[in-house]
Tab-separated table of C-alpha atoms and ligand atoms in Angstrom:
chain	number	residue	atom	x	y	z
F	1	MET	CA	25.313	174.018	-8.308
F	2	LYS	CA	23.008	175.729	-5.829
F	3	TYR	CA	21.651	173.604	-2.984
F	4	ASP	CA	18.262	174.017	-1.333
F	5	ILE	CA	19.758	173.011	2.008
F	6	THR	CA	23.250	172.777	3.423
F	7	VAL	CA	23.601	170.952	6.717
F	8	ILE	CA	26.751	171.634	8.746
F	9	GLY	CA	27.598	168.684	10.977
F	10	SER	CA	26.797	165.013	10.325
F	11	GLY	CA	25.848	163.747	13.800
F	12	PRO	CA	22.402	162.250	14.473
F	13	GLY	CA	20.871	165.753	14.218
F	14	GLY	CA	22.594	166.683	10.956
F	15	TYR	CA	22.414	163.443	9.002
F	16	VAL	CA	18.770	162.840	9.932
F	17	ALA	CA	17.886	166.416	8.905
F	18	ALA	CA	19.707	165.858	5.604
F	19	ILE	CA	17.856	162.599	4.897
F	20	ARG	CA	14.446	164.054	5.768
F	21	CYS	CA	15.108	167.111	3.571
F	22	ALA	CA	16.096	164.799	0.697
F	23	GLN	CA	12.967	162.682	1.232
F	24	LEU	CA	10.930	165.881	0.926
F	25	GLY	CA	12.475	166.590	-2.483
F	26	MET	CA	15.190	169.100	-1.585
F	27	LYS	CA	18.717	169.104	-3.042
F	28	VAL	CA	20.960	168.665	-0.017
F	29	ALA	CA	24.646	169.108	0.857
F	30	ILE	CA	26.149	168.012	4.167
F	31	VAL	CA	29.470	169.314	5.500
F	32	GLU	CA	31.565	167.303	7.967
F	33	LYS	CA	35.034	168.243	9.178
F	34	TYR	CA	36.061	164.704	10.133
F	35	SER	CA	36.782	161.989	7.584
F	36	THR	CA	33.897	159.823	8.827
F	37	LEU	CA	30.232	160.770	9.159
F	38	GLY	CA	28.116	160.316	12.296
F	39	GLY	CA	29.478	162.955	14.670
F	40	THR	CA	30.204	162.407	18.348
F	41	CYS	CA	27.474	159.784	18.795
F	42	LEU	CA	28.736	157.299	16.223
F	43	ASN	CA	32.466	157.996	16.424
F	44	VAL	CA	33.323	158.868	20.033
F	45	GLY	CA	30.079	158.721	22.015
F	46	CYS	CA	26.934	156.587	22.187
F	47	ILE	CA	27.993	153.748	19.895
F	48	PRO	CA	31.605	153.041	20.988
F	49	SER	CA	30.660	153.417	24.663
F	50	LYS	CA	27.825	150.898	24.233
F	51	ALA	CA	30.239	148.497	22.495
F	52	LEU	CA	32.599	148.660	25.488
F	53	LEU	CA	29.699	148.482	27.951
F	54	ASP	CA	28.483	145.286	26.279
F	55	SER	CA	31.962	143.694	26.146
F	56	SER	CA	32.741	144.544	29.749
F	57	GLU	CA	29.350	143.228	30.850
F	58	HIS	CA	30.040	139.869	29.173
F	59	TYR	CA	33.369	139.720	30.990
F	60	HIS	CA	31.771	140.657	34.294
F	61	ASN	CA	29.118	137.971	33.898
F	62	ALA	CA	31.719	135.368	32.915
F	63	GLU	CA	33.559	136.213	36.121
F	64	HIS	CA	30.612	136.569	38.488
F	65	THR	CA	27.429	134.848	37.322
F	66	PHE	CA	28.383	131.983	34.976
F	67	LYS	CA	29.177	129.654	37.873
F	68	GLU	CA	25.744	130.069	39.385
F	69	HIS	CA	24.184	129.499	35.967
F	70	GLY	CA	26.061	126.197	35.907
F	71	ILE	CA	28.717	127.198	33.415
F	72	ASP	CA	32.240	126.298	34.496
F	73	ILE	CA	35.005	127.983	32.535
F	74	PRO	CA	38.654	128.654	33.329
F	75	ALA	CA	39.165	132.118	34.883
F	76	PRO	CA	38.366	134.591	32.055
F	77	LYS	CA	40.983	137.146	31.032
F	78	VAL	CA	40.532	140.548	29.429
F	79	ASN	CA	42.052	140.927	25.958
F	80	PHE	CA	41.781	144.705	25.982
F	81	THR	CA	43.386	145.185	22.569
F	82	GLN	CA	40.710	142.948	21.014
F	83	MET	CA	37.963	144.690	22.999
F	84	ILE	CA	39.040	148.081	21.646
F	85	ALA	CA	39.459	146.640	18.129
F	86	ARG	CA	35.909	145.190	18.171
F	87	LYS	CA	34.595	148.564	19.309
F	88	GLY	CA	36.431	150.131	16.347
F	89	GLU	CA	34.777	147.654	13.976
F	90	VAL	CA	31.306	148.476	15.373
F	91	VAL	CA	31.985	152.187	14.825
F	92	LYS	CA	33.232	151.496	11.287
F	93	GLN	CA	30.073	149.590	10.337
F	94	ASN	CA	27.893	152.386	11.681
F	95	VAL	CA	29.707	155.281	10.012
F	96	GLU	CA	29.829	153.386	6.707
F	97	GLY	CA	26.095	152.900	7.074
F	98	ILE	CA	25.634	156.682	7.187
F	99	ALA	CA	27.837	157.144	4.100
F	100	TYR	CA	25.577	154.606	2.317
F	101	LEU	CA	22.445	156.501	3.423
F	102	MET	CA	23.875	159.770	2.062
F	103	LYS	CA	24.481	158.108	-1.318
F	104	LYS	CA	21.064	156.454	-1.350
F	105	ASN	CA	19.378	159.810	-0.702
F	106	LYS	CA	21.595	161.620	-3.253
F	107	ILE	CA	23.031	163.926	-0.599
F	108	ASP	CA	26.406	165.459	-1.505
F	109	VAL	CA	29.019	165.082	1.248
F	110	PHE	CA	31.687	167.784	1.619
F	111	THR	CA	34.614	166.904	3.892
F	112	GLY	CA	36.199	169.874	5.674
F	113	HIS	CA	35.450	172.597	8.186
F	114	GLY	CA	32.334	174.541	7.209
F	115	SER	CA	31.947	178.250	7.921
F	116	PHE	CA	29.765	181.132	6.780
F	117	VAL	CA	31.022	183.527	4.114
F	118	ASN	CA	27.541	185.041	4.083
F	119	LYS	CA	24.055	183.713	4.754
F	120	ASN	CA	23.901	181.882	1.402
F	121	THR	CA	27.522	180.816	1.040
F	122	ILE	CA	29.385	178.176	3.042
F	123	LYS	CA	33.147	177.816	2.781
F	124	VAL	CA	34.467	174.270	3.225
F	125	SER	CA	38.126	174.139	4.271
F	126	GLY	CA	39.338	170.602	3.713
F	127	GLU	CA	42.025	169.121	1.498
F	128	LYS	CA	40.887	171.761	-0.973
F	129	GLU	CA	38.844	174.875	-0.342
F	130	GLU	CA	35.339	174.959	-1.829
F	131	GLU	CA	32.298	177.188	-1.599
F	132	ILE	CA	28.738	175.978	-1.460
F	133	SER	CA	25.906	178.163	-2.619
F	134	THR	CA	22.737	177.421	-0.690
F	135	ASP	CA	19.221	178.662	-0.098
F	136	LYS	CA	18.936	177.511	3.539
F	137	VAL	CA	21.339	176.248	6.205
F	138	ILE	CA	20.845	173.865	9.119
F	139	LEU	CA	23.509	174.129	11.817
F	140	ALA	CA	24.086	170.832	13.613
F	141	THR	CA	27.627	171.306	14.872
F	142	GLY	CA	27.092	169.529	18.201
F	143	SER	CA	29.155	169.843	21.345
F	144	LYS	CA	32.580	169.174	22.870
F	145	PRO	CA	33.524	168.019	26.379
F	146	THR	CA	33.925	170.866	28.825
F	147	SER	CA	36.245	171.092	31.826
F	148	LEU	CA	36.824	173.111	34.976
F	149	PRO	CA	38.912	176.281	34.710
F	150	PHE	CA	41.797	174.914	36.797
F	151	ILE	CA	42.028	171.528	35.070
F	152	GLU	CA	44.327	170.976	32.130
F	153	ILE	CA	43.121	168.115	29.937
F	154	ASP	CA	46.453	166.704	28.744
F	155	LYS	CA	44.669	163.788	26.968
F	156	LYS	CA	47.257	161.404	28.427
F	157	ARG	CA	46.537	161.178	32.154
F	158	VAL	CA	43.768	163.739	32.464
F	159	ILE	CA	41.291	162.694	29.823
F	160	THR	CA	37.782	163.165	28.413
F	161	SER	CA	35.336	160.511	27.210
F	162	THR	CA	37.042	160.586	23.787
F	163	GLU	CA	40.354	159.304	25.176
F	164	ALA	CA	38.611	156.929	27.614
F	165	LEU	CA	37.277	155.044	24.571
F	166	VAL	CA	40.724	154.407	23.077
F	167	MET	CA	42.816	153.506	26.122
F	168	LYS	CA	45.899	151.334	25.673
F	169	GLU	CA	45.495	149.700	29.083
F	170	VAL	CA	42.892	149.119	31.768
F	171	PRO	CA	43.515	151.790	34.432
F	172	LYS	CA	44.550	150.652	37.882
F	173	HIS	CA	42.710	153.494	39.555
F	174	LEU	CA	40.452	155.713	37.467
F	175	VAL	CA	39.369	158.894	39.235
F	176	ILE	CA	36.258	160.376	37.654
F	177	ILE	CA	35.157	163.977	38.123
F	178	GLY	CA	31.390	164.217	37.576
F	179	GLY	CA	28.829	161.545	38.437
F	180	GLY	CA	26.629	162.156	35.395
F	181	VAL	CA	25.921	159.921	32.421
F	182	ILE	CA	29.418	159.775	30.938
F	183	GLY	CA	31.211	159.314	34.255
F	184	LEU	CA	28.968	156.460	35.341
F	185	GLU	CA	28.821	154.653	31.983
F	186	LEU	CA	32.585	154.719	31.438
F	187	GLY	CA	33.206	154.183	35.150
F	188	SER	CA	31.129	150.979	34.929
F	189	VAL	CA	33.138	149.768	31.930
F	190	TYR	CA	36.438	150.029	33.780
F	191	ALA	CA	35.084	148.865	37.163
F	192	ARG	CA	33.877	145.668	35.433
F	193	LEU	CA	37.292	145.217	33.816
F	194	GLY	CA	38.982	145.381	37.208
F	195	SER	CA	39.919	149.054	37.713
F	196	GLU	CA	39.448	150.716	41.051
F	197	VAL	CA	36.996	153.524	40.213
F	198	SER	CA	36.327	156.629	42.321
F	199	VAL	CA	33.638	159.113	41.303
F	200	VAL	CA	33.726	162.644	42.707
F	201	GLU	CA	30.404	164.460	42.316
F	202	TYR	CA	29.691	168.066	43.286
F	203	PHE	CA	25.932	167.586	43.755
F	204	ASP	CA	24.373	165.615	46.647
F	205	ARG	CA	23.595	162.650	44.373
F	206	ILE	CA	24.763	161.027	41.156
F	207	ILE	CA	22.690	161.527	37.947
F	208	PRO	CA	21.224	164.642	39.564
F	209	GLY	CA	18.917	165.376	36.619
F	210	MET	CA	16.998	162.129	37.036
F	211	ASP	CA	14.395	161.118	39.628
F	212	SER	CA	16.106	160.844	43.035
F	213	THR	CA	14.901	157.258	43.581
F	214	MET	CA	16.943	156.321	40.505
F	215	SER	CA	20.041	158.013	41.960
F	216	LYS	CA	19.604	156.144	45.230
F	217	GLU	CA	19.129	152.732	43.613
F	218	LEU	CA	21.952	153.229	41.096
F	219	THR	CA	24.313	154.265	43.890
F	220	LYS	CA	23.588	150.930	45.624
F	221	SER	CA	24.225	148.925	42.450
F	222	LEU	CA	27.428	150.753	41.541
F	223	LYS	CA	28.761	150.341	45.066
F	224	LYS	CA	28.068	146.605	44.753
F	225	LEU	CA	30.239	146.707	41.647
F	226	GLY	CA	32.986	148.182	43.810
F	227	MET	CA	32.821	151.790	42.643
F	228	LYS	CA	33.500	154.447	45.274
F	229	ILE	CA	31.182	157.427	45.083
F	230	TYR	CA	31.919	160.747	46.779
F	231	THR	CA	28.948	163.103	46.558
F	232	LYS	CA	28.908	166.725	47.825
F	233	HIS	CA	32.643	166.923	47.078
F	234	LYS	CA	34.134	170.006	45.425
F	235	VAL	CA	37.188	169.265	43.316
F	236	THR	CA	39.863	171.897	43.947
F	237	GLU	CA	42.979	170.564	42.260
F	238	VAL	CA	44.050	168.048	39.611
F	239	LYS	CA	47.758	167.386	39.110
F	240	SER	CA	49.383	164.885	36.814
F	241	THR	CA	52.854	163.454	36.258
F	242	ALA	CA	53.993	161.107	33.496
F	243	LYS	CA	52.228	158.152	35.151
F	244	THR	CA	49.991	159.440	37.929
F	245	VAL	CA	47.197	161.857	38.726
F	246	THR	CA	46.242	163.372	42.063
F	247	VAL	CA	42.791	164.809	42.586
F	248	LYS	CA	41.981	166.894	45.638
F	249	ALA	CA	38.439	167.726	46.727
F	250	ASP	CA	36.808	169.485	49.675
F	251	THR	CA	34.625	167.033	51.608
F	252	PRO	CA	31.237	168.013	53.104
F	253	LYS	CA	32.935	168.062	56.519
F	254	GLY	CA	35.459	170.654	55.352
F	255	GLU	CA	38.309	168.170	55.098
F	256	VAL	CA	40.429	167.446	52.033
F	257	LEU	CA	40.046	164.178	50.140
F	258	GLU	CA	43.118	163.195	48.138
F	259	LEU	CA	42.752	160.517	45.463
F	260	LYS	CA	45.808	159.162	43.678
F	261	GLY	CA	45.211	157.324	40.439
F	262	ASP	CA	46.783	156.620	37.078
F	263	TYR	CA	44.046	158.322	35.023
F	264	CYS	CA	41.491	161.059	35.683
F	265	LEU	CA	38.358	161.263	33.530
F	266	VAL	CA	36.766	164.700	33.470
F	267	SER	CA	33.041	164.335	32.730
F	268	VAL	CA	31.405	167.517	33.986
F	269	GLY	CA	29.274	168.187	30.928
F	270	ARG	CA	29.634	169.354	27.344
F	271	ARG	CA	29.468	172.758	25.638
F	272	ALA	CA	27.932	173.784	22.347
F	273	TYR	CA	30.503	173.767	19.533
F	274	THR	CA	30.532	176.796	17.231
F	275	ASP	CA	34.273	177.414	16.880
F	276	LYS	CA	35.327	179.110	13.636
F	277	LEU	CA	31.826	178.798	12.207
F	278	GLY	CA	31.901	182.409	11.017
F	279	LEU	CA	28.708	183.261	12.907
F	280	GLU	CA	29.882	186.876	13.009
F	281	ASN	CA	29.681	186.978	9.199
F	282	VAL	CA	25.920	186.431	9.347
F	283	GLY	CA	25.184	188.185	12.639
F	284	ILE	CA	24.161	185.141	14.718
F	285	LYS	CA	24.874	185.505	18.405
F	286	THR	CA	25.319	182.806	21.044
F	287	ASP	CA	23.896	182.846	24.583
F	288	LYS	CA	25.929	182.795	27.832
F	289	ALA	CA	26.402	179.029	27.565
F	290	GLY	CA	27.683	179.396	23.993
F	291	ARG	CA	24.511	177.961	22.423
F	292	ILE	CA	22.874	179.326	19.288
F	293	GLU	CA	19.566	180.989	20.094
F	294	THR	CA	16.508	179.856	18.133
F	295	ASP	CA	12.774	180.511	18.098
F	296	ASP	CA	10.004	177.895	18.488
F	297	HIS	CA	10.650	176.769	14.910
F	298	LEU	CA	14.391	176.295	15.602
F	299	ARG	CA	15.103	179.262	13.340
F	300	THR	CA	18.034	181.495	14.288
F	301	SER	CA	17.954	185.302	14.147
F	302	VAL	CA	18.749	184.958	10.411
F	303	ASP	CA	15.652	183.840	8.519
F	304	ASN	CA	17.225	181.155	6.281
F	305	ILE	CA	19.411	179.585	9.000
F	306	TYR	CA	18.158	176.949	11.457
F	307	ALA	CA	19.984	175.197	14.306
F	308	ILE	CA	19.360	171.833	16.003
F	309	GLY	CA	20.797	169.366	18.529
F	310	ASP	CA	23.509	169.990	21.130
F	311	VAL	CA	24.297	173.430	19.691
F	312	VAL	CA	20.878	174.752	20.802
F	313	LYS	CA	19.100	174.657	24.169
F	314	GLY	CA	17.715	171.437	25.671
F	315	ALA	CA	19.028	168.000	26.560
F	316	MET	CA	22.232	166.991	24.784
F	317	LEU	CA	20.848	163.724	23.473
F	318	ALA	CA	21.137	162.109	20.051
F	319	HIS	CA	17.420	161.295	19.847
F	320	LYS	CA	16.450	164.876	20.751
F	321	ALA	CA	18.698	166.083	17.914
F	322	GLU	CA	17.088	163.571	15.525
F	323	GLU	CA	13.609	164.826	16.373
F	324	GLU	CA	14.770	168.384	15.759
F	325	GLY	CA	16.343	167.397	12.426
F	326	VAL	CA	13.031	166.014	11.195
F	327	PHE	CA	11.155	168.990	12.680
F	328	VAL	CA	13.253	171.549	10.800
F	329	ALA	CA	13.135	169.625	7.507
F	330	GLU	CA	9.348	169.384	7.682
F	331	THR	CA	8.985	173.020	8.772
F	332	ILE	CA	11.026	174.119	5.755
F	333	ALA	CA	8.787	171.951	3.548
F	334	GLY	CA	5.754	173.856	4.842
F	335	GLN	CA	4.456	171.126	7.137
F	336	LYS	CA	3.419	171.604	10.779
F	337	PRO	CA	5.547	169.153	12.773
F	338	HIS	CA	5.565	168.887	16.556
F	339	ILE	CA	8.059	167.907	19.265
F	340	ASN	CA	6.977	167.166	22.831
F	341	TYR	CA	10.139	168.067	24.762
F	342	ASN	CA	8.591	166.702	27.971
F	343	LEU	CA	8.591	163.264	26.401
F	344	ILE	CA	12.231	162.966	25.341
F	345	PRO	CA	13.439	159.983	27.389
F	346	GLY	CA	16.776	159.960	29.207
F	347	VAL	CA	18.820	156.773	29.541
F	348	VAL	CA	21.962	155.768	31.425
F	349	TYR	CA	23.510	152.550	30.096
F	350	THR	CA	24.925	151.266	33.341
F	351	TRP	CA	23.819	147.830	34.573
F	352	PRO	CA	21.171	147.989	35.771
F	353	GLU	CA	20.162	150.534	33.162
F	354	VAL	CA	18.323	153.678	34.203
F	355	ALA	CA	15.669	155.369	32.079
F	356	GLY	CA	13.153	158.085	32.688
F	357	VAL	CA	10.550	160.104	30.804
F	358	GLY	CA	8.215	162.916	31.800
F	359	GLN	CA	8.346	164.577	35.194
F	360	THR	CA	10.479	163.469	38.131
F	361	GLU	CA	8.988	163.386	41.627
F	362	GLU	CA	11.150	166.412	42.525
F	363	GLN	CA	9.745	168.388	39.581
F	364	LEU	CA	6.139	167.537	40.536
F	365	LYS	CA	6.777	168.596	44.140
F	366	GLU	CA	8.326	171.847	42.993
F	367	ALA	CA	5.380	172.527	40.671
F	368	GLY	CA	2.956	171.817	43.544
F	369	ARG	CA	1.135	169.173	41.472
F	370	ALA	CA	-0.958	166.599	43.352
F	371	TYR	CA	0.435	163.200	42.382
F	372	LYS	CA	0.535	159.574	43.448
F	373	VAL	CA	3.328	157.033	43.166
F	374	GLY	CA	3.232	153.363	42.250
F	375	SER	CA	6.338	151.251	42.269
F	376	PHE	CA	7.254	147.630	41.758
F	377	PRO	CA	10.600	145.914	42.398
F	378	TYR	CA	12.368	143.705	39.849
F	379	LYS	CA	13.003	141.117	42.537
F	380	ALA	CA	9.294	140.216	42.507
F	381	LEU	CA	9.458	139.346	38.772
F	382	GLY	CA	9.870	135.737	37.672
F	383	ARG	CA	11.709	136.957	34.560
F	384	ALA	CA	14.249	138.866	36.653
F	385	ARG	CA	14.879	135.877	38.919
F	386	ALA	CA	15.451	133.669	35.873
F	387	SER	CA	18.084	136.041	34.478
F	388	MET	CA	19.528	136.937	37.903
F	389	ASP	CA	18.762	140.623	37.278
F	390	THR	CA	16.824	141.328	40.449
F	391	ASP	CA	18.267	144.796	41.156
F	392	GLY	CA	15.925	147.637	40.299
F	393	LEU	CA	12.383	148.920	40.280
F	394	VAL	CA	9.767	150.705	38.208
F	395	LYS	CA	8.279	153.922	39.544
F	396	VAL	CA	5.260	155.510	37.940
F	397	LEU	CA	4.005	158.974	38.847
F	398	ALA	CA	0.372	159.774	38.070
F	399	ASP	CA	-1.916	162.738	38.618
F	400	LYS	CA	-3.699	162.268	41.939
F	401	ASN	CA	-7.091	163.266	40.552
F	402	THR	CA	-7.124	162.171	36.912
F	403	ASP	CA	-4.703	159.198	37.110
F	404	GLU	CA	-2.870	160.499	33.989
F	405	ILE	CA	0.711	159.204	33.893
F	406	LEU	CA	3.083	162.139	34.456
F	407	GLY	CA	6.392	160.305	34.685
F	408	LEU	CA	7.874	156.834	34.316
F	409	HIS	CA	11.238	155.989	35.876
F	410	ILE	CA	12.883	152.600	35.576
F	411	ILE	CA	16.095	151.191	36.953
F	412	GLY	CA	16.688	147.597	35.981
F	413	ALA	CA	17.540	145.201	33.175
F	414	ARG	CA	16.452	146.523	29.745
F	415	ALA	CA	15.133	149.820	31.164
F	416	ALA	CA	16.523	151.589	28.066
F	417	ASP	CA	14.192	149.638	25.787
F	418	MET	CA	11.242	149.599	28.179
F	419	ILE	CA	11.052	153.384	28.518
F	420	ALA	CA	9.515	153.604	25.023
F	421	SER	CA	6.328	152.154	26.558
F	422	GLY	CA	6.162	155.189	28.851
F	423	VAL	CA	6.692	157.585	25.941
F	424	THR	CA	3.869	155.898	24.000
F	425	ALA	CA	1.497	155.867	26.960
F	426	MET	CA	2.187	159.490	27.840
F	427	GLU	CA	2.042	160.686	24.220
F	428	PHE	CA	-1.522	159.320	24.155
F	429	ARG	CA	-2.144	160.724	27.656
F	430	ALA	CA	-2.904	157.313	29.124
F	431	SER	CA	-3.866	156.886	32.762
F	432	ALA	CA	-2.085	154.409	35.029
F	433	GLU	CA	-5.273	152.351	34.964
F	434	ASP	CA	-5.246	152.286	31.122
F	435	VAL	CA	-1.791	150.673	31.163
F	436	SER	CA	-2.665	148.306	33.999
F	437	ARG	CA	-5.640	146.999	31.983
F	438	MET	CA	-3.492	146.132	28.930
F	439	SER	CA	-2.050	142.644	28.535
F	440	HIS	CA	1.700	142.490	29.173
F	441	ALA	CA	3.460	139.315	28.052
F	442	HIS	CA	4.585	136.954	30.794
F	443	PRO	CA	7.314	136.502	31.809
F	444	THR	CA	8.862	139.865	30.905
F	445	TYR	CA	10.472	142.805	32.712
F	446	MET	CA	7.633	144.911	31.321
F	447	GLU	CA	5.262	143.276	33.811
F	448	ALA	CA	6.874	145.567	36.410
F	449	VAL	CA	5.459	148.577	34.498
F	450	LYS	CA	1.974	147.082	34.576
F	451	GLU	CA	2.319	146.229	38.275
F	452	ALA	CA	3.618	149.724	39.123
F	453	CYS	CA	0.594	151.174	37.302
F	454	LEU	CA	-1.696	148.895	39.324
F	455	ALA	CA	0.063	150.125	42.458
F	456	ALA	CA	-0.465	153.742	41.402
F	457	THR	CA	-4.120	153.255	40.389
F	458	ASP	CA	-5.457	151.851	43.617
F	459	SER	CA	-2.599	150.117	45.406
F	460	ARG	CA	-3.392	146.667	44.108
F	461	PRO	CA	-0.350	145.082	42.462
F	462	ILE	CA	-0.946	141.359	41.945
F	463	HIS	CA	2.496	139.970	42.742
F	464	MET	CA	3.300	141.878	45.930
U	1	NAD	N1	23.312	157.674	27.624
U	1	NAD	C1	23.258	158.901	27.165
U	1	NAD	O1	22.206	159.363	26.742
U	1	NAD	C2	24.468	159.782	27.207
U	1	NAD	C3	25.719	159.225	27.350
U	1	NAD	C4	26.798	160.077	27.418
U	1	NAD	C5	26.619	161.450	27.336
U	1	NAD	N2	25.385	161.952	27.197
U	1	NAD	C6	25.187	163.399	27.198
U	1	NAD	O2	26.410	164.083	27.091
U	1	NAD	C7	26.408	165.213	27.930
U	1	NAD	C8	27.645	165.239	28.778
U	1	NAD	O3	27.677	164.147	29.706
U	1	NAD	P1	28.352	164.352	31.116
U	1	NAD	O4	28.217	163.090	31.864
U	1	NAD	O5	29.692	164.961	30.939
U	1	NAD	O6	27.453	165.506	31.737
U	1	NAD	P2	26.231	165.433	32.784
U	1	NAD	O7	25.639	166.771	32.769
U	1	NAD	O8	25.376	164.224	32.548
U	1	NAD	O9	26.951	165.164	34.175
U	1	NAD	C9	27.942	166.015	34.684
U	1	NAD	C10	28.047	165.750	36.159
U	1	NAD	O10	29.162	166.463	36.651
U	1	NAD	C11	28.807	167.070	37.858
U	1	NAD	N3	29.712	168.183	38.064
U	1	NAD	C12	29.672	169.406	37.450
U	1	NAD	N4	30.700	170.174	37.901
U	1	NAD	C13	31.385	169.414	38.806
U	1	NAD	C14	32.526	169.649	39.616
U	1	NAD	N5	33.146	170.829	39.594
U	1	NAD	N6	32.964	168.657	40.434
U	1	NAD	C15	32.317	167.462	40.473
U	1	NAD	N7	31.215	167.198	39.733
U	1	NAD	C16	30.766	168.161	38.901
U	1	NAD	C17	27.347	167.449	37.670
U	1	NAD	O11	26.681	167.676	38.902
U	1	NAD	C18	26.826	166.225	36.930
U	1	NAD	O12	26.408	165.210	37.812
U	1	NAD	C19	25.162	165.170	28.768
U	1	NAD	O13	24.273	166.149	28.328
U	1	NAD	C20	24.624	163.792	28.547
U	1	NAD	O14	23.206	163.774	28.548
U	1	NAD	C21	24.306	161.157	27.140
C-alpha cells in the first residue's frame, strides 16, 4: 500500500501530526522505534515527571502543612517503590490512549527504527524489516539529553532525566548540573522526598531563559525547600565510583567547589535526534546544533519532507511540537495555518509553578521598547491565604504608550494553568486595561492577573 503521509516519531509532534493528517482525509503511517507510542513526553518526560512531582508534593504537604490545616496523622513515610509504580501506571494509561487514538483514526503503526531509503521510501527495522512507500514524510524524531564533553553518563551514578525517573532509592545527596527546567523539576521531587539537593548552574541565575524576576522568586522558594543553588559555577570534573559521585566546579571567586553525592543528574539541555535516519540518502543536512533546517512552512530542503518539534529550531516543548504537527498537516492539505511563536508559553512545574508567555523584561530592554510593569503578590490574595500558597507573584509587561500586553509572567500556585489567560489575551492583542475590566471569579488565583493589569494600567490595584 502507498501512504499519503508517513510520520517518523510518535511524540506529541508526530502523533498529533498523524491524527490531523488523518482527519483531513490522508492515509497515514506512523513509525516508532520503541514498543510504546508517545515519545519522550509520555514515556520519560513530561508525564512521568509530573506524576512524581504530584506524589512528592502530597508527601511534602503531609509532612509540612497538614498540621496547620488541622490534620493530625502519624509521621508519613515514603513508599518509593509504590510511587514509581504509580508513575508507571500513569504512563501506561497515557501511551495506551495514544494507541487507541491511532486505531480510531485508522493510522497504521509500524514499530521499529525508521530511515530513508529514498525520499519516497522508508525502511522500518524492527522485529522484521519492512519498507513503506509514501508520498510525503513528516520527521518528528525529537531529542535526546546532551552532556558535557568531559562527563561520562554511566546511567548508574551519573544519570540523565530518564534514569532519574526510575530510581530504585531516594538519593541521599543528588548533585544536579544545570539549573534549567529538568534540573529544578526533578531536584524538587527529590528535595521533597528528603534528599539533599545541590544545583550547579553556569549562568548567573536559574531558569535563565525566563524573566529574571521569576528566577529570583523561584530561587527563594527552592532555598526554603532546602535546595542549595550555586550559580556562576563552571563544572570542571565529574568522577564516579560504585556508590559515589564527586563534582568539582570553579566558583565565581576562582576557588574550587567540591560536592560529594551518591548521584549526579546532568541536565544541561537536549540535542536534536537524527541518528541513523538516513538523511544522507535524501540530501537533508543538519545545522551546527544538529537540527534539521526548514523553511517558514517547516519544509526541509527536500520538497516532500517536513520536520517538526525538537528536531527543528525553537523551544523544545511538547505543545510547540503539537502546534507544528497541526501546522504541517494543514499546510499539506492546502490550508493556510498560522503559529505565533511569540505566544508559546513556557512552564516549570516546581512548586510554586513558574509560567511565562510573550516577552521578558530583559528582552524588552534589549529591544529598546518602552514598557511598563504591573505586579501583584500572591500573599495579598484571599484564595492563596486559604490554601497556604502565598509564595509568588504575577508580573505583567505592557507597552508604555498603547497599554498592549507584551508579556505575562507568573510564579505561584497553578501558574501553569493560569498562563493560558495570557496567551488568549495576547493572541487578541488585549491591553492591560482590557483584562482589568473583565470579571475574574473571586476567590481565585487569577485575581492576581487582574490586579497586576490594574497595576500596569494606572497603578491602581484594589487589594494593595
Ligand atoms: N516543563 C517543561 O516544559 C519541560 C520539562 C522538562 C524539559 N523541558 C525541555 O527539555 C529541554 C531540556 O531541559 P534541560 O533542563 O536539560 O535544559 P535547559 O536548557 O532548560 O536548562 C539547562 C541549564 O543548564 C545550564 N548549563 C548549561 N551548561 C552548563 C554547564 N556546563 N554547567 C552548569 N550549567 C550548565 C544552562 O545555563 C541552563 O540553565 C529544554 O528545552 C526544556 O524546555 C521542558
